[in-house]
């Protein structure tokens, strides 16, 4: 708060939503509010007109550091609502898609060493079923996928050329690629519908790296759900961690390509020659726009896309089959039910994606795990004293300067801060426990005693320590 002016919510929320982890994950946004009461708006009171000393004092003081967090908290809530809606769709459709996978592979008996032709055949059949299920909506889904590929390709070019995300150069690159896709009848309204479908399909088979990312992320979410039943079984946790790490390793290959890393010197050089800052500024200065840019550099654009296609073909040859085989290998330590659930997510992803990608794309949902907001404050820590900041802290008076010149008051508030902090942390770690279980939890008392032991040299808090120790005796040993 001191560094970020008490308002780090937006950045923290973005980081939480994007952050991957190769072990069990619980996503929490924890913020510290030393005196929540200070932010409450009381009833309106009539005030006298300010006199000149108050006016001068107000002019010299800074702007208050407290800022509204309601918008950010609502953003977290809306994110969680979207995540829960997507997860509900997955839960409702899971039995149906599982049955289709069983029919496709033979009553759930999936071969441990399928050929590349087998995996491709399963994928093609499931794509065809997804198309049949969506009907006329399938074309919209395909166009959305093409747009995501174009956006991803634009971001890769921005990374290679060092264009900031919201710069004019980045906007120009995105406009060029969208206009190119329209000109190639990949995104435009087709004069020949069959030809457009074929061109979109060919384009997606060659360049749809975001699809591979979404597939791995979707299976990772399935692994996250299995952690809930781990309990105290270390072997099962080890297997789940290994499965998750394997998926993240494969996902890192895709992420590196999309971020413009691991492309090879030739492609990096060609990209900078076509989309370099000097090249873009020539057209921007002449106000010729993206259309003239494409016309002037058509051959170079086509050559760059052909080189990138060849790179993907070489780097990702057999990628899907390799993931499947590695997936089969690392999941052997799981129960048949758990293994089957993950395989239904992986093999059935052509159908899953058709169902949930439009929801994810429109709502900017990344990881499919909810984010819970947790406040640490004197008001929320009630085991030793339920009266909140006013009952515990001496520094809340005089506009929070009540302890500024008093060592005993500062030490008292410091001690209460540590005691409330350990209570809040233990409560966070035991949030799934019932109120009865939490009331009997001995770790609260052990935490308080550890803090008293560490802070035994505080010289000016004997009265506070005596008061708190009396309350401590009433807690479970």
Short mmCIF file of C-alpha atoms in Angstrom, two decimals:
data_model
loop_
_atom_site.label_atom_id
_atom_site.label_comp_id
_atom_site.label_asym_id
_atom_site.label_seq_id
_atom_site.Cartn_x
_atom_site.Cartn_y
_atom_site.Cartn_z
CA UNK A 1 0.00 0.00 0.00
CA UNK A 2 2.79 2.42 0.83
CA UNK A 3 4.39 1.89 -2.58
CA UNK A 4 1.22 1.67 -4.66
CA UNK A 5 -0.74 4.40 -2.83
CA UNK A 6 -3.09 1.83 -1.28
CA UNK A 7 -4.58 0.96 -4.64
CA UNK A 8 -2.89 -2.07 -6.24
CA UNK A 9 -6.12 -3.88 -7.04
CA UNK A 10 -6.24 -3.64 -10.84
CA UNK A 11 -2.67 -4.86 -11.32
CA UNK A 12 -3.07 -7.59 -8.72
CA UNK A 13 -6.31 -8.86 -10.27
CA UNK A 14 -4.75 -9.02 -13.75
CA UNK A 15 -1.77 -10.92 -12.37
CA UNK A 16 -3.93 -13.41 -10.45
CA UNK A 17 -6.06 -14.18 -13.50
CA UNK A 18 -3.00 -14.75 -15.72
CA UNK A 19 -0.72 -16.53 -13.25
CA UNK A 20 -0.13 -20.25 -13.93
CA UNK A 21 1.04 -22.75 -11.33
CA UNK A 22 2.17 -26.35 -11.69
CA UNK A 23 0.88 -27.49 -8.29
CA UNK A 24 -2.44 -27.20 -6.47
CA UNK A 25 -3.73 -23.63 -6.76
CA UNK A 26 -6.13 -21.58 -4.66
CA UNK A 27 -6.49 -18.03 -6.03
CA UNK A 28 -6.97 -15.35 -3.39
CA UNK A 29 -6.67 -11.56 -3.46
CA UNK A 30 -5.64 -10.48 0.06
CA UNK A 31 -5.65 -6.81 0.98
CA UNK A 32 -4.85 -5.13 4.27
CA UNK A 33 -7.16 -2.49 5.73
CA UNK A 34 -5.68 -1.18 9.00
CA UNK A 35 -8.82 0.77 9.92
CA UNK A 36 -11.92 -0.10 7.87
CA UNK A 37 -14.01 2.26 9.96
CA UNK A 38 -12.13 5.20 8.52
CA UNK A 39 -13.63 4.52 5.11
CA UNK A 40 -17.27 4.37 6.21
CA UNK A 41 -19.38 7.40 5.30
CA UNK A 42 -21.43 8.55 8.25
CA UNK A 43 -24.59 10.70 8.18
CA UNK A 44 -24.27 14.13 6.59
CA UNK A 45 -23.62 16.92 9.08
CA UNK A 46 -24.00 20.63 8.49
CA UNK A 47 -20.63 22.38 8.78
CA UNK A 48 -19.71 25.98 9.41
CA UNK A 49 -18.04 27.95 6.68
CA UNK A 50 -14.27 27.25 6.83
CA UNK A 51 -12.06 29.96 8.34
CA UNK A 52 -8.77 31.04 6.79
CA UNK A 53 -6.48 28.86 9.08
CA UNK A 54 -8.41 25.73 8.06
CA UNK A 55 -8.28 26.76 4.43
CA UNK A 56 -4.50 27.18 4.55
CA UNK A 57 -4.05 23.87 6.33
CA UNK A 58 -6.17 22.12 3.73
CA UNK A 59 -4.24 23.72 0.88
CA UNK A 60 -0.92 22.42 2.24
CA UNK A 61 -2.12 18.87 2.89
CA UNK A 62 -1.92 16.10 0.30
CA UNK A 63 -4.77 14.21 -1.29
CA UNK A 64 -6.02 11.40 0.89
CA UNK A 65 -4.48 8.04 0.01
CA UNK A 66 -7.70 6.03 0.41
CA UNK A 67 -9.29 5.25 -2.95
CA UNK A 68 -12.54 3.44 -3.79
CA UNK A 69 -12.14 -0.29 -4.39
CA UNK A 70 -15.78 -1.09 -5.12
CA UNK A 71 -15.27 -1.12 -8.91
CA UNK A 72 -12.38 -3.57 -8.59
CA UNK A 73 -14.25 -5.81 -6.18
CA UNK A 74 -17.19 -5.84 -8.57
CA UNK A 75 -14.80 -6.77 -11.37
CA UNK A 76 -13.62 -9.78 -9.35
CA UNK A 77 -17.22 -10.74 -8.66
CA UNK A 78 -18.13 -10.50 -12.36
CA UNK A 79 -15.06 -12.57 -13.26
CA UNK A 80 -16.12 -15.24 -10.75
CA UNK A 81 -19.67 -15.20 -12.13
CA UNK A 82 -18.35 -15.83 -15.65
CA UNK A 83 -16.04 -18.59 -14.43
CA UNK A 84 -18.92 -20.27 -12.58
CA UNK A 85 -21.17 -20.00 -15.65
CA UNK A 86 -18.55 -21.69 -17.84
CA UNK A 87 -17.91 -24.39 -15.25
CA UNK A 88 -21.67 -25.02 -15.03
CA UNK A 89 -21.82 -25.61 -18.79
CA UNK A 90 -18.90 -28.05 -18.51
CA UNK A 91 -20.59 -29.92 -15.66
CA UNK A 92 -23.92 -30.18 -17.47
CA UNK A 93 -22.45 -31.42 -20.76
CA UNK A 94 -19.78 -33.71 -19.32
CA UNK A 95 -21.83 -36.98 -19.30
CA UNK A 96 -22.93 -36.46 -22.90
CA UNK A 97 -19.42 -35.75 -24.23
CA UNK A 98 -17.99 -38.62 -22.16
CA UNK A 99 -20.45 -41.00 -23.83
CA UNK A 100 -19.46 -39.73 -27.28
CA UNK A 101 -15.77 -40.29 -26.48
CA UNK A 102 -16.63 -43.83 -25.34
CA UNK A 103 -18.39 -44.55 -28.63
CA UNK A 104 -15.48 -43.12 -30.59
CA UNK A 105 -12.70 -45.01 -28.82
CA UNK A 106 -14.54 -48.16 -27.75
CA UNK A 107 -16.27 -48.00 -24.35
CA UNK A 108 -13.56 -45.92 -22.74
CA UNK A 109 -10.73 -48.31 -23.65
CA UNK A 110 -8.33 -45.75 -25.05
CA UNK A 111 -5.13 -47.18 -26.53
CA UNK A 112 -1.91 -46.25 -24.74
CA UNK A 113 0.06 -45.91 -27.98
CA UNK A 114 -2.19 -44.52 -30.71
CA UNK A 115 -0.83 -43.67 -34.12
CA UNK A 116 -0.80 -40.09 -35.32
CA UNK A 117 -3.49 -41.05 -37.84
CA UNK A 118 -5.71 -42.35 -35.02
CA UNK A 119 -5.42 -39.15 -32.98
CA UNK A 120 -6.08 -37.02 -36.07
CA UNK A 121 -9.07 -39.18 -36.98
CA UNK A 122 -10.59 -38.79 -33.50
CA UNK A 123 -10.05 -35.04 -33.66
CA UNK A 124 -11.63 -34.73 -37.13
CA UNK A 125 -14.70 -36.74 -36.07
CA UNK A 126 -15.19 -34.66 -32.93
CA UNK A 127 -14.80 -31.41 -34.89
CA UNK A 128 -17.47 -32.70 -37.28
CA UNK A 129 -19.79 -33.50 -34.35
CA UNK A 130 -19.21 -30.04 -32.88
CA UNK A 131 -20.08 -28.50 -36.24
CA UNK A 132 -23.24 -30.57 -36.43
CA UNK A 133 -24.25 -29.60 -32.88
CA UNK A 134 -23.73 -25.87 -33.42
CA UNK A 135 -25.35 -25.74 -36.83
CA UNK A 136 -25.39 -22.21 -38.22
CA UNK A 137 -23.53 -20.93 -35.15
CA UNK A 138 -20.45 -22.92 -36.11
CA UNK A 139 -19.40 -20.34 -38.70
CA UNK A 140 -19.39 -17.65 -35.99
CA UNK A 141 -17.27 -19.89 -33.78
CA UNK A 142 -14.80 -20.43 -36.63
CA UNK A 143 -14.59 -16.71 -37.37
CA UNK A 144 -13.95 -16.06 -33.67
CA UNK A 145 -11.10 -18.56 -33.76
CA UNK A 146 -9.61 -16.90 -36.84
CA UNK A 147 -9.78 -13.51 -35.09
CA UNK A 148 -7.98 -14.93 -32.06
CA UNK A 149 -5.25 -16.34 -34.32
CA UNK A 150 -4.84 -13.00 -36.11
CA UNK A 151 -4.69 -11.17 -32.76
CA UNK A 152 -2.12 -13.66 -31.47
CA UNK A 153 -0.02 -13.31 -34.61
CA UNK A 154 -0.17 -9.51 -34.26
CA UNK A 155 1.00 -9.73 -30.65
CA UNK A 156 3.88 -11.98 -31.72
CA UNK A 157 4.97 -9.39 -34.31
CA UNK A 158 4.71 -6.65 -31.67
CA UNK A 159 6.98 -8.66 -29.37
CA UNK A 160 9.56 -9.27 -32.13
CA UNK A 161 9.52 -5.59 -33.16
CA UNK A 162 9.37 -4.28 -29.56
CA UNK A 163 6.10 -2.40 -30.09
CA UNK A 164 4.25 -1.58 -26.82
CA UNK A 165 0.85 -3.26 -26.64
CA UNK A 166 -1.23 -0.08 -26.98
CA UNK A 167 1.08 1.86 -29.30
CA UNK A 168 0.12 3.20 -32.71
CA UNK A 169 2.50 0.69 -34.30
CA UNK A 170 0.75 -2.22 -32.57
CA UNK A 171 -2.64 -0.93 -33.72
CA UNK A 172 -1.33 -0.66 -37.29
CA UNK A 173 0.03 -4.24 -37.28
CA UNK A 174 -3.33 -5.56 -36.07
CA UNK A 175 -5.17 -3.56 -38.73
CA UNK A 176 -2.87 -4.90 -41.48
CA UNK A 177 -3.39 -8.53 -40.45
CA UNK A 178 -7.18 -8.17 -40.13
CA UNK A 179 -7.35 -6.52 -43.55
CA UNK A 180 -5.15 -9.26 -44.99
CA UNK A 181 -7.47 -11.95 -43.53
CA UNK A 182 -10.49 -10.20 -45.06
CA UNK A 183 -8.75 -10.00 -48.43
CA UNK A 184 -7.93 -13.70 -48.29
CA UNK A 185 -11.64 -14.46 -47.67
CA UNK A 186 -10.78 -15.93 -44.27
CA UNK A 187 -12.81 -13.33 -42.37
CA UNK A 188 -14.86 -11.60 -45.08
CA UNK A 189 -18.36 -12.54 -46.12
CA UNK A 190 -17.61 -15.18 -48.74
CA UNK A 191 -18.73 -15.10 -52.35
CA UNK A 192 -18.28 -18.85 -52.25
CA UNK A 193 -19.27 -20.30 -48.86
CA UNK A 194 -17.61 -23.68 -49.43
CA UNK A 195 -14.36 -22.02 -50.48
CA UNK A 196 -14.43 -19.79 -47.37
CA UNK A 197 -14.92 -22.78 -45.04
CA UNK A 198 -12.02 -24.60 -46.70
CA UNK A 199 -9.75 -21.56 -46.45
CA UNK A 200 -10.62 -20.98 -42.80
CA UNK A 201 -10.06 -24.63 -41.99
CA UNK A 202 -6.69 -24.67 -43.75
CA UNK A 203 -5.65 -21.42 -42.03
CA UNK A 204 -6.63 -22.71 -38.58
CA UNK A 205 -4.88 -26.05 -39.06
CA UNK A 206 -1.68 -24.18 -39.86
CA UNK A 207 -1.73 -21.30 -37.37
CA UNK A 208 -4.19 -21.94 -34.53
CA UNK A 209 -1.73 -21.95 -31.62
CA UNK A 210 -4.28 -20.33 -29.24
CA UNK A 211 -6.47 -23.45 -29.65
CA UNK A 212 -3.63 -25.65 -28.39
CA UNK A 213 -3.15 -23.28 -25.45
CA UNK A 214 -6.83 -23.39 -24.55
CA UNK A 215 -6.85 -27.18 -24.73
CA UNK A 216 -3.95 -27.55 -22.31
CA UNK A 217 -5.44 -24.94 -19.98
CA UNK A 218 -8.77 -26.78 -19.98
CA UNK A 219 -7.12 -30.06 -18.96
CA UNK A 220 -5.10 -28.24 -16.29
CA UNK A 221 -8.37 -27.03 -14.81
CA UNK A 222 -9.50 -30.66 -14.63
CA UNK A 223 -6.31 -31.51 -12.71
CA UNK A 224 -7.05 -28.62 -10.32
CA UNK A 225 -10.42 -30.18 -9.52
CA UNK A 226 -8.78 -33.51 -8.65
CA UNK A 227 -6.68 -31.88 -5.92
CA UNK A 228 -9.84 -31.46 -3.86
CA UNK A 229 -9.94 -35.20 -3.21
CA UNK A 230 -6.22 -35.62 -2.43
CA UNK A 231 -6.48 -35.35 1.35
CA UNK A 232 -3.34 -36.74 2.97
CA UNK A 233 -2.36 -39.01 0.05
CA UNK A 234 1.15 -37.79 -0.91
CA UNK A 235 1.51 -40.21 -3.83
CA UNK A 236 -1.65 -38.99 -5.53
CA UNK A 237 -0.56 -35.38 -5.04
CA UNK A 238 2.84 -36.22 -6.56
CA UNK A 239 1.17 -37.73 -9.63
CA UNK A 240 -1.15 -34.74 -10.06
CA UNK A 241 1.80 -32.35 -9.75
CA UNK A 242 3.65 -34.36 -12.41
CA UNK A 243 0.64 -34.32 -14.75
CA UNK A 244 0.23 -30.57 -14.28
CA UNK A 245 3.92 -29.88 -14.81
CA UNK A 246 3.86 -31.94 -18.02
CA UNK A 247 0.94 -29.91 -19.33
CA UNK A 248 2.64 -26.63 -18.42
CA UNK A 249 5.86 -27.74 -20.13
CA UNK A 250 3.95 -28.36 -23.37
CA UNK A 251 2.04 -25.12 -22.96
CA UNK A 252 5.34 -23.25 -22.56
CA UNK A 253 6.35 -24.37 -26.08
CA UNK A 254 3.24 -22.70 -27.51
CA UNK A 255 3.62 -19.62 -25.31
CA UNK A 256 7.23 -19.13 -26.43
CA UNK A 257 6.18 -19.11 -30.09
CA UNK A 258 3.30 -16.70 -29.48
CA UNK A 259 5.59 -14.37 -27.53
CA UNK A 260 8.03 -14.20 -30.44
CA UNK A 261 10.68 -16.33 -28.73
CA UNK A 262 12.28 -19.41 -30.26
CA UNK A 263 11.35 -18.33 -33.80
CA UNK A 264 14.81 -18.50 -35.31
CA UNK A 265 16.95 -15.67 -36.62
CA UNK A 266 15.63 -15.82 -40.19
CA UNK A 267 11.98 -15.28 -39.20
CA UNK A 268 12.84 -12.58 -36.66
CA UNK A 269 14.85 -10.74 -39.32
CA UNK A 270 12.10 -11.11 -41.93
CA UNK A 271 9.45 -9.90 -39.46
CA UNK A 272 11.43 -6.78 -38.61
CA UNK A 273 12.05 -6.07 -42.29
CA UNK A 274 8.31 -6.23 -43.09
CA UNK A 275 6.86 -4.65 -39.93
CA UNK A 276 9.81 -2.69 -38.59
CA UNK A 277 9.21 0.76 -37.17
CA UNK A 278 10.76 2.49 -40.19
CA UNK A 279 8.57 0.53 -42.59
CA UNK A 280 5.38 1.34 -40.69
CA UNK A 281 6.23 5.01 -40.27
CA UNK A 282 6.69 5.45 -44.03
CA UNK A 283 3.04 4.49 -44.56
CA UNK A 284 1.84 6.34 -41.48
CA UNK A 285 3.60 9.51 -42.63
CA UNK A 286 2.12 9.22 -46.10
CA UNK A 287 -1.28 8.46 -44.54
CA UNK A 288 -1.63 5.55 -46.95
CA UNK A 289 -3.03 3.14 -44.36
CA UNK A 290 -3.05 -0.62 -44.04
CA UNK A 291 -4.42 -1.29 -47.52
CA UNK A 292 -1.52 0.43 -49.25
CA UNK A 293 0.90 -1.30 -46.87
CA UNK A 294 -0.44 -4.71 -47.93
CA UNK A 295 -0.35 -3.78 -51.60
CA UNK A 296 3.23 -2.56 -51.33
CA UNK A 297 4.48 -5.56 -49.35
CA UNK A 298 2.25 -8.39 -50.56
CA UNK A 299 5.11 -10.66 -51.62
CA UNK A 300 7.03 -10.10 -48.38
CA UNK A 301 3.90 -10.74 -46.30
CA UNK A 302 3.15 -13.97 -48.13
CA UNK A 303 6.76 -15.10 -47.76
CA UNK A 304 6.72 -14.33 -44.02
CA UNK A 305 3.50 -16.30 -43.45
CA UNK A 306 4.86 -19.21 -45.52
CA UNK A 307 8.06 -19.23 -43.43
CA UNK A 308 6.07 -19.14 -40.20
CA UNK A 309 3.86 -21.99 -41.42
CA UNK A 310 6.93 -24.08 -42.22
CA UNK A 311 8.39 -23.32 -38.79
CA UNK A 312 5.19 -24.49 -37.07
CA UNK A 313 5.02 -27.61 -39.24
CA UNK A 314 8.60 -28.49 -38.31
CA UNK A 315 8.42 -27.60 -34.61
CA UNK A 316 4.98 -29.02 -33.92
CA UNK A 317 5.04 -32.12 -36.11
CA UNK A 318 3.36 -34.88 -34.11
CA UNK A 319 2.79 -32.41 -31.24
CA UNK A 320 -0.75 -33.61 -30.50
CA UNK A 321 0.20 -37.29 -30.58
CA UNK A 322 3.24 -36.61 -28.40
CA UNK A 323 1.11 -34.81 -25.81
CA UNK A 324 -1.40 -37.65 -25.82
CA UNK A 325 1.25 -40.33 -25.30
CA UNK A 326 3.03 -38.35 -22.60
CA UNK A 327 -0.34 -37.68 -20.99
CA UNK A 328 -1.15 -41.40 -20.96
CA UNK A 329 2.24 -42.11 -19.39
CA UNK A 330 2.07 -39.60 -16.53
CA UNK A 331 -1.56 -40.39 -15.62
CA UNK A 332 -0.95 -44.11 -15.06
CA UNK A 333 -0.70 -43.50 -11.32
CA UNK A 334 -4.25 -42.09 -11.16
CA UNK A 335 -7.43 -44.04 -10.61
CA UNK A 336 -9.33 -45.15 -13.75
CA UNK A 337 -12.08 -42.61 -12.97
CA UNK A 338 -9.68 -39.69 -12.63
CA UNK A 339 -7.74 -40.71 -15.71
CA UNK A 340 -10.90 -41.05 -17.76
CA UNK A 341 -12.13 -37.61 -16.67
CA UNK A 342 -8.92 -35.94 -17.85
CA UNK A 343 -8.91 -37.85 -21.13
CA UNK A 344 -12.50 -36.81 -21.83
CA UNK A 345 -11.39 -33.22 -21.35
CA UNK A 346 -8.38 -33.68 -23.62
CA UNK A 347 -9.86 -35.79 -26.43
CA UNK A 348 -13.25 -34.09 -26.32
CA UNK A 349 -11.83 -30.59 -26.51
CA UNK A 350 -13.05 -29.93 -30.08
CA UNK A 351 -16.58 -30.12 -28.63
CA UNK A 352 -15.73 -28.33 -25.39
CA UNK A 353 -14.13 -25.43 -27.22
CA UNK A 354 -17.13 -24.93 -29.48
CA UNK A 355 -19.28 -24.65 -26.36
CA UNK A 356 -17.19 -22.43 -24.11
CA UNK A 357 -14.71 -20.48 -26.26
CA UNK A 358 -17.28 -17.84 -27.26
CA UNK A 359 -18.07 -17.31 -23.55
CA UNK A 360 -14.38 -17.05 -22.65
CA UNK A 361 -13.50 -14.79 -25.56
CA UNK A 362 -16.27 -12.29 -24.84
CA UNK A 363 -15.58 -12.17 -21.10
CA UNK A 364 -11.74 -12.28 -21.14
CA UNK A 365 -11.68 -15.26 -18.79
CA UNK A 366 -8.23 -16.82 -18.57
CA UNK A 367 -7.83 -19.43 -15.86
CA UNK A 368 -11.09 -21.15 -14.93
CA UNK A 369 -10.58 -20.88 -11.17
CA UNK A 370 -12.52 -18.33 -9.10
CA UNK A 371 -10.65 -15.57 -7.25
CA UNK A 372 -11.84 -14.91 -3.69
CA UNK A 373 -11.20 -11.53 -2.09
CA UNK A 374 -10.01 -11.62 1.53
CA UNK A 375 -9.58 -8.60 3.80
CA UNK A 376 -7.10 -8.57 6.69
CA UNK A 377 -8.19 -5.99 9.25
CA UNK A 378 -8.72 -5.47 13.00
CA UNK A 379 -12.46 -5.74 12.34
CA UNK A 380 -12.17 -9.26 10.89
CA UNK A 381 -9.83 -10.67 13.57
CA UNK A 382 -12.18 -11.25 16.50
CA UNK A 383 -10.81 -14.15 18.58
CA UNK A 384 -8.99 -12.04 21.12
CA UNK A 385 -10.97 -8.81 20.80
CA UNK A 386 -14.16 -8.32 18.79
CA UNK A 387 -14.35 -4.55 19.15
CA UNK A 388 -12.41 -3.71 15.99
CA UNK A 389 -9.78 -1.03 15.49
CA UNK A 390 -11.22 1.38 18.08
CA UNK A 391 -10.98 -1.23 20.84
CA UNK A 392 -7.45 -2.37 19.95
CA UNK A 393 -5.47 0.40 18.32
CA UNK A 394 -4.35 3.64 19.91
CA UNK A 395 -3.14 5.13 16.64
CA UNK A 396 -6.60 5.48 15.08
CA UNK A 397 -7.36 8.68 17.04
CA UNK A 398 -6.36 12.19 15.97
CA UNK A 399 -6.72 11.35 12.26
CA UNK A 400 -4.44 8.31 12.73
CA UNK A 401 -1.70 10.30 14.48
CA UNK A 402 -2.72 9.16 17.98
CA UNK A 403 0.40 6.98 18.43
CA UNK A 404 2.82 9.10 16.44
CA UNK A 405 4.77 10.52 19.40
CA UNK A 406 4.13 7.72 21.95
CA UNK A 407 6.38 4.69 21.95
CA UNK A 408 4.10 2.60 24.17
CA UNK A 409 1.14 3.27 21.86
CA UNK A 410 3.15 2.33 18.76
CA UNK A 411 4.41 -0.89 20.34
CA UNK A 412 0.89 -1.78 21.48
CA UNK A 413 -0.49 -1.28 17.97
CA UNK A 414 2.42 -3.23 16.48
CA UNK A 415 1.73 -6.17 18.80
CA UNK A 416 -1.99 -6.13 18.00
CA UNK A 417 -1.13 -5.99 14.30
CA UNK A 418 0.93 -9.17 14.57
CA UNK A 419 -1.72 -10.97 16.63
CA UNK A 420 -4.50 -10.03 14.20
CA UNK A 421 -2.24 -10.94 11.28
CA UNK A 422 -1.54 -14.50 12.47
CA UNK A 423 -5.25 -15.01 13.13
CA UNK A 424 -6.14 -13.82 9.62
CA UNK A 425 -3.53 -16.09 8.02
CA UNK A 426 -4.69 -19.20 9.92
CA UNK A 427 -8.32 -18.40 9.07
CA UNK A 428 -7.35 -18.09 5.40
CA UNK A 429 -5.64 -21.49 5.45
CA UNK A 430 -8.58 -23.17 7.20
CA UNK A 431 -11.38 -21.48 5.25
CA UNK A 432 -12.99 -24.81 4.35
CA UNK A 433 -13.34 -25.81 8.01
CA UNK A 434 -16.69 -25.54 9.75
CA UNK A 435 -17.14 -22.91 12.53
CA UNK A 436 -17.05 -25.76 15.07
CA UNK A 437 -13.75 -27.10 13.72
CA UNK A 438 -12.26 -23.63 13.63
CA UNK A 439 -13.30 -22.96 17.25
CA UNK A 440 -11.32 -26.04 18.35
CA UNK A 441 -8.29 -25.32 16.18
CA UNK A 442 -5.18 -25.23 18.42
CA UNK A 443 -3.04 -23.38 15.86
CA UNK A 444 -4.53 -20.01 16.80
CA UNK A 445 -3.22 -20.31 20.35
CA UNK A 446 0.13 -21.66 19.16
CA UNK A 447 0.45 -18.72 16.76
CA UNK A 448 -0.30 -16.15 19.43
CA UNK A 449 2.17 -17.77 21.84
CA UNK A 450 4.89 -17.81 19.16
CA UNK A 451 4.40 -14.06 18.63
CA UNK A 452 4.55 -13.35 22.36
CA UNK A 453 7.80 -15.33 22.51
CA UNK A 454 9.29 -13.35 19.61
CA UNK A 455 8.17 -10.00 21.03
CA UNK A 456 9.11 -10.60 24.66
CA UNK A 457 11.53 -7.65 24.53
CA UNK A 458 8.78 -5.08 23.93
CA UNK A 459 9.24 -2.93 27.02
CA UNK A 460 6.15 -0.77 27.00
CA UNK A 461 3.30 -3.25 26.48
CA UNK A 462 2.98 -5.18 29.79
CA UNK A 463 -0.62 -4.08 30.26
CA UNK A 464 -1.57 -5.17 26.75
CA UNK A 465 0.25 -8.48 27.13
CA UNK A 466 -1.48 -9.17 30.44
CA UNK A 467 -4.87 -8.34 28.89
CA UNK A 468 -4.30 -10.52 25.85
CA UNK A 469 -2.85 -13.46 27.79
CA UNK A 470 -5.99 -13.55 29.92
CA UNK A 471 -8.05 -13.95 26.73
CA UNK A 472 -5.54 -16.50 25.45
CA UNK A 473 -6.17 -18.83 28.40
CA UNK A 474 -9.74 -19.30 27.17
CA UNK A 475 -8.68 -20.69 23.77
CA UNK A 476 -8.25 -24.43 23.05
CA UNK A 477 -4.84 -25.73 24.07
#
